[in-house]
Structures are given as C-alpha cells and as structure tokens.
C-alpha cells in the first residue's frame, strides 16, 4: 500500500513539474506600425478653413480633430461665425503585407467625443459637431474600415490620381518622384492624410 502511494505521489509531482514547464499563452500583442512616432497626419485641401488632424501612435491608436470654420455663417448669438468640430479617438490594426512601402490597416475602433448634430454657442461662435471627416463614408453613413499607410519612399507613379489630388507635393514647382512623407489613404472615403512634414505651409 505504501509503495502504491509513493508511486502516486511521484507521478503527481512529475505532473506538476511538467505542467509548470508549459508556457502560458500570451495575450495578443499590439501591432507596430512603420513610421516616426507620434506622427501627426493632416487631411486638407490646403485652401479654405477646414482640416482633419490625426495623431498616430506606433501601436495603432490615434486621436484627432476635424475643424471647419465658416466665419460668414453668423447670426443672433453667434456674430463671429460657425465652426464645425469633431474630436475623436480610435485604433488601427496592421495587416500582413509583402510590400515594404505599403501597410494595409483595418480601423477596428472609433469613438467621437460628441454626437454629430449637437450644437453649442460659446464666445460668440456657434459650434456644430460633425462626423470625423476623412474617416467617414457619408453615402453609407458609416466609418471606413480599410486604409493603407504608405512610406515616404513610395513611388508617386504607383498611386491613384484620386489620392494624389490631396498630395502636398503637387504644389511644388517640381513634384518629387516619391511621396517624401507618410500617407494614410482610404479608397472608401477618397480621403488621404499626409504626415505634417509634407506640409511646408504648416
């Protein structure tokens, strides 16, 4: 009987030791994006009083703000005009790629601080809260999901005319052959953000 108990005890100890050697599965690690971080990216035409700024972090998280000023849209209680505004935050997830210049991203989270359509009067200005312009598909009344992050070395010849219509490089006397800045493009919205280093006026 004692011999049988001893065998069972040894077996139990071996089982514990073996189990202790099995590595515990780690939680999913945040993806790392290429680029210089924290990276400020801008969606703007370079004309008018509107733009969307996005601060992108290496783990894919971001914060941002869209603002559009219309000082001519004034009235009682807001003599200094109207500003459309949206403060937001969210996260991109990097997807596998074999292209060193293009990283596909999926928008997995997006939150706006204030619901679109709300309004307030403050300091003589009317603030109207909007959707996150550049990330929102108005035709479908939803946010975009698919994006591509391009590196500064991306040849311009490989990019669509629609994307390049937002590119600050077009304003130069001799446009470069590569982007020369990071770009975040969504074919779903037709919007392109460029790292602020590409905006010589900013």
Short mmCIF file of C-alpha atoms in Angstrom, two decimals:
data_model
loop_
_atom_site.label_atom_id
_atom_site.label_comp_id
_atom_site.label_asym_id
_atom_site.label_seq_id
_atom_site.Cartn_x
_atom_site.Cartn_y
_atom_site.Cartn_z
CA UNK A 1 0.00 0.00 0.00
CA UNK A 2 2.81 2.40 0.96
CA UNK A 3 4.62 1.53 -2.26
CA UNK A 4 1.50 2.31 -4.26
CA UNK A 5 1.06 5.68 -2.51
CA UNK A 6 4.72 6.53 -3.15
CA UNK A 7 4.31 5.82 -6.86
CA UNK A 8 1.19 8.01 -6.99
CA UNK A 9 2.98 10.83 -5.15
CA UNK A 10 5.95 10.73 -7.54
CA UNK A 11 3.58 10.74 -10.50
CA UNK A 12 1.74 13.77 -9.10
CA UNK A 13 5.00 15.69 -8.59
CA UNK A 14 6.15 14.88 -12.13
CA UNK A 15 2.81 16.02 -13.46
CA UNK A 16 3.10 19.36 -11.65
CA UNK A 17 6.65 19.87 -12.90
CA UNK A 18 5.66 19.05 -16.45
CA UNK A 19 2.68 21.40 -16.32
CA UNK A 20 4.84 24.21 -14.92
CA UNK A 21 7.11 23.95 -17.97
CA UNK A 22 4.29 24.53 -20.43
CA UNK A 23 4.41 28.20 -21.47
CA UNK A 24 1.32 30.23 -20.71
CA UNK A 25 -0.22 31.73 -23.85
CA UNK A 26 0.49 35.44 -24.03
CA UNK A 27 -2.22 37.98 -24.75
CA UNK A 28 -2.34 39.41 -28.24
CA UNK A 29 0.40 41.98 -28.66
CA UNK A 30 -0.39 45.34 -30.24
CA UNK A 31 0.77 45.67 -33.82
CA UNK A 32 3.65 48.02 -34.54
CA UNK A 33 3.24 50.41 -37.43
CA UNK A 34 6.10 51.72 -39.57
CA UNK A 35 6.98 55.39 -39.28
CA UNK A 36 8.27 58.10 -36.98
CA UNK A 37 6.02 58.40 -33.93
CA UNK A 38 3.99 60.03 -32.60
CA UNK A 39 3.13 61.01 -36.20
CA UNK A 40 0.89 63.96 -37.00
CA UNK A 41 -1.12 63.44 -40.17
CA UNK A 42 -3.30 66.01 -41.92
CA UNK A 43 -6.21 65.74 -44.33
CA UNK A 44 -6.74 69.12 -46.00
CA UNK A 45 -7.02 70.71 -49.42
CA UNK A 46 -4.59 73.46 -48.43
CA UNK A 47 -7.31 76.01 -49.15
CA UNK A 48 -10.21 77.14 -47.02
CA UNK A 49 -10.60 76.87 -43.27
CA UNK A 50 -11.03 73.12 -42.87
CA UNK A 51 -8.75 70.20 -41.98
CA UNK A 52 -8.65 66.95 -40.03
CA UNK A 53 -5.58 66.27 -37.89
CA UNK A 54 -4.78 62.75 -36.72
CA UNK A 55 -2.04 61.85 -34.19
CA UNK A 56 -0.99 58.26 -34.92
CA UNK A 57 0.89 56.15 -32.36
CA UNK A 58 3.07 53.06 -33.07
CA UNK A 59 0.53 50.66 -31.52
CA UNK A 60 -2.10 51.85 -33.99
CA UNK A 61 -4.05 54.03 -31.56
CA UNK A 62 -4.82 57.60 -32.53
CA UNK A 63 -6.57 60.80 -31.51
CA UNK A 64 -7.76 63.51 -33.84
CA UNK A 65 -9.85 66.55 -34.56
CA UNK A 66 -11.78 67.82 -37.56
CA UNK A 67 -12.48 71.55 -37.73
CA UNK A 68 -14.11 73.68 -40.41
CA UNK A 69 -14.52 77.42 -39.87
CA UNK A 70 -17.16 79.47 -41.66
CA UNK A 71 -16.96 82.99 -40.27
CA UNK A 72 -19.52 84.19 -42.80
CA UNK A 73 -22.19 81.91 -41.34
CA UNK A 74 -23.15 84.24 -38.48
CA UNK A 75 -26.40 85.11 -36.73
CA UNK A 76 -28.03 86.07 -33.48
CA UNK A 77 -25.96 84.66 -30.62
CA UNK A 78 -23.03 83.79 -32.88
CA UNK A 79 -21.81 87.02 -34.54
CA UNK A 80 -18.32 85.57 -35.05
CA UNK A 81 -19.43 82.72 -37.28
CA UNK A 82 -19.75 78.95 -37.21
CA UNK A 83 -17.23 76.18 -36.58
CA UNK A 84 -17.88 72.52 -37.40
CA UNK A 85 -15.99 70.32 -34.97
CA UNK A 86 -15.31 66.65 -34.19
CA UNK A 87 -12.89 65.29 -31.58
CA UNK A 88 -12.29 61.56 -31.91
CA UNK A 89 -10.06 58.63 -30.98
CA UNK A 90 -9.63 55.07 -32.18
CA UNK A 91 -7.29 52.30 -33.25
CA UNK A 92 -5.92 50.81 -36.45
CA UNK A 93 -4.80 47.20 -36.77
CA UNK A 94 -1.90 46.43 -39.11
CA UNK A 95 -2.47 43.58 -41.56
CA UNK A 96 0.18 41.31 -43.16
CA UNK A 97 1.97 42.73 -46.19
CA UNK A 98 4.87 41.93 -48.51
CA UNK A 99 5.16 45.50 -49.79
CA UNK A 100 7.82 47.46 -47.84
CA UNK A 101 6.15 50.74 -48.80
CA UNK A 102 2.51 49.90 -48.11
CA UNK A 103 0.99 48.63 -44.85
CA UNK A 104 -2.72 47.70 -45.00
CA UNK A 105 -4.64 48.85 -41.93
CA UNK A 106 -8.08 48.00 -40.58
CA UNK A 107 -9.98 50.54 -38.49
CA UNK A 108 -11.17 48.48 -35.53
CA UNK A 109 -12.32 51.22 -33.17
CA UNK A 110 -13.54 54.81 -33.50
CA UNK A 111 -15.22 56.99 -30.88
CA UNK A 112 -16.38 60.59 -31.21
CA UNK A 113 -16.47 62.67 -28.03
CA UNK A 114 -19.72 64.40 -29.02
CA UNK A 115 -22.51 63.04 -31.21
CA UNK A 116 -22.82 64.59 -34.66
CA UNK A 117 -25.56 67.20 -34.96
CA UNK A 118 -25.25 68.64 -31.46
CA UNK A 119 -24.68 72.37 -31.18
CA UNK A 120 -23.49 74.94 -28.66
CA UNK A 121 -22.92 78.71 -28.56
CA UNK A 122 -19.70 79.87 -26.95
CA UNK A 123 -17.78 83.17 -27.07
CA UNK A 124 -19.83 84.45 -29.99
CA UNK A 125 -19.29 81.32 -32.10
CA UNK A 126 -21.72 78.56 -32.99
CA UNK A 127 -20.13 75.11 -32.74
CA UNK A 128 -21.81 72.31 -34.67
CA UNK A 129 -20.46 68.81 -34.06
CA UNK A 130 -19.85 66.74 -37.19
CA UNK A 131 -18.69 63.30 -38.26
CA UNK A 132 -14.91 62.59 -38.38
CA UNK A 133 -14.26 63.87 -41.91
CA UNK A 134 -11.71 61.71 -43.71
CA UNK A 135 -12.73 58.57 -41.83
CA UNK A 136 -16.46 58.67 -42.52
CA UNK A 137 -18.39 57.43 -45.59
CA UNK A 138 -21.35 59.78 -45.92
CA UNK A 139 -23.06 57.77 -48.66
CA UNK A 140 -23.22 54.74 -46.37
CA UNK A 141 -23.49 56.66 -43.07
CA UNK A 142 -20.71 54.61 -41.54
CA UNK A 143 -16.97 54.79 -40.91
CA UNK A 144 -14.44 53.35 -43.34
CA UNK A 145 -12.63 50.15 -42.42
CA UNK A 146 -9.84 49.72 -44.97
CA UNK A 147 -6.80 52.01 -45.13
CA UNK A 148 -3.23 51.85 -46.44
CA UNK A 149 -0.24 53.52 -44.77
CA UNK A 150 2.35 54.46 -47.40
CA UNK A 151 6.01 55.22 -46.66
CA UNK A 152 7.88 58.32 -47.91
CA UNK A 153 9.74 56.08 -50.40
CA UNK A 154 6.56 55.12 -52.25
CA UNK A 155 6.87 55.96 -55.99
CA UNK A 156 4.23 58.50 -56.93
CA UNK A 157 3.68 56.70 -60.25
CA UNK A 158 2.17 53.72 -58.37
CA UNK A 159 -0.56 55.78 -56.67
CA UNK A 160 -4.02 56.74 -57.91
CA UNK A 161 -4.84 60.19 -59.24
CA UNK A 162 -7.61 60.46 -56.65
CA UNK A 163 -5.15 60.02 -53.80
CA UNK A 164 -2.56 62.31 -55.35
CA UNK A 165 -5.13 65.09 -55.72
CA UNK A 166 -4.68 65.61 -51.95
CA UNK A 167 -0.88 65.28 -52.00
CA UNK A 168 1.00 68.45 -50.90
CA UNK A 169 3.81 67.56 -53.33
CA UNK A 170 1.60 68.71 -56.21
CA UNK A 171 2.04 72.29 -55.00
CA UNK A 172 5.78 72.21 -55.58
CA UNK A 173 7.27 73.59 -58.80
CA UNK A 174 8.83 70.19 -59.50
CA UNK A 175 6.89 67.41 -57.74
CA UNK A 176 9.18 64.66 -56.36
CA UNK A 177 9.08 61.14 -57.74
CA UNK A 178 8.34 59.68 -54.29
CA UNK A 179 5.85 60.80 -51.63
CA UNK A 180 8.58 62.21 -49.34
CA UNK A 181 6.15 61.89 -46.40
CA UNK A 182 3.89 59.24 -44.88
CA UNK A 183 0.38 58.93 -46.30
CA UNK A 184 -2.79 57.32 -44.94
CA UNK A 185 -5.22 56.56 -47.76
CA UNK A 186 -8.74 55.15 -47.85
CA UNK A 187 -10.34 54.32 -51.19
CA UNK A 188 -13.65 54.00 -49.32
CA UNK A 189 -13.71 57.69 -48.39
CA UNK A 190 -11.44 59.02 -51.14
CA UNK A 191 -9.50 60.85 -48.42
CA UNK A 192 -5.75 60.99 -47.86
CA UNK A 193 -3.87 62.11 -44.75
CA UNK A 194 -0.21 63.12 -45.06
CA UNK A 195 2.39 63.47 -42.31
CA UNK A 196 2.81 67.13 -41.40
CA UNK A 197 6.43 67.11 -42.62
CA UNK A 198 4.94 67.12 -46.11
CA UNK A 199 3.07 70.37 -45.47
CA UNK A 200 5.58 73.15 -45.98
CA UNK A 201 2.93 75.74 -45.05
CA UNK A 202 2.02 74.11 -41.73
#
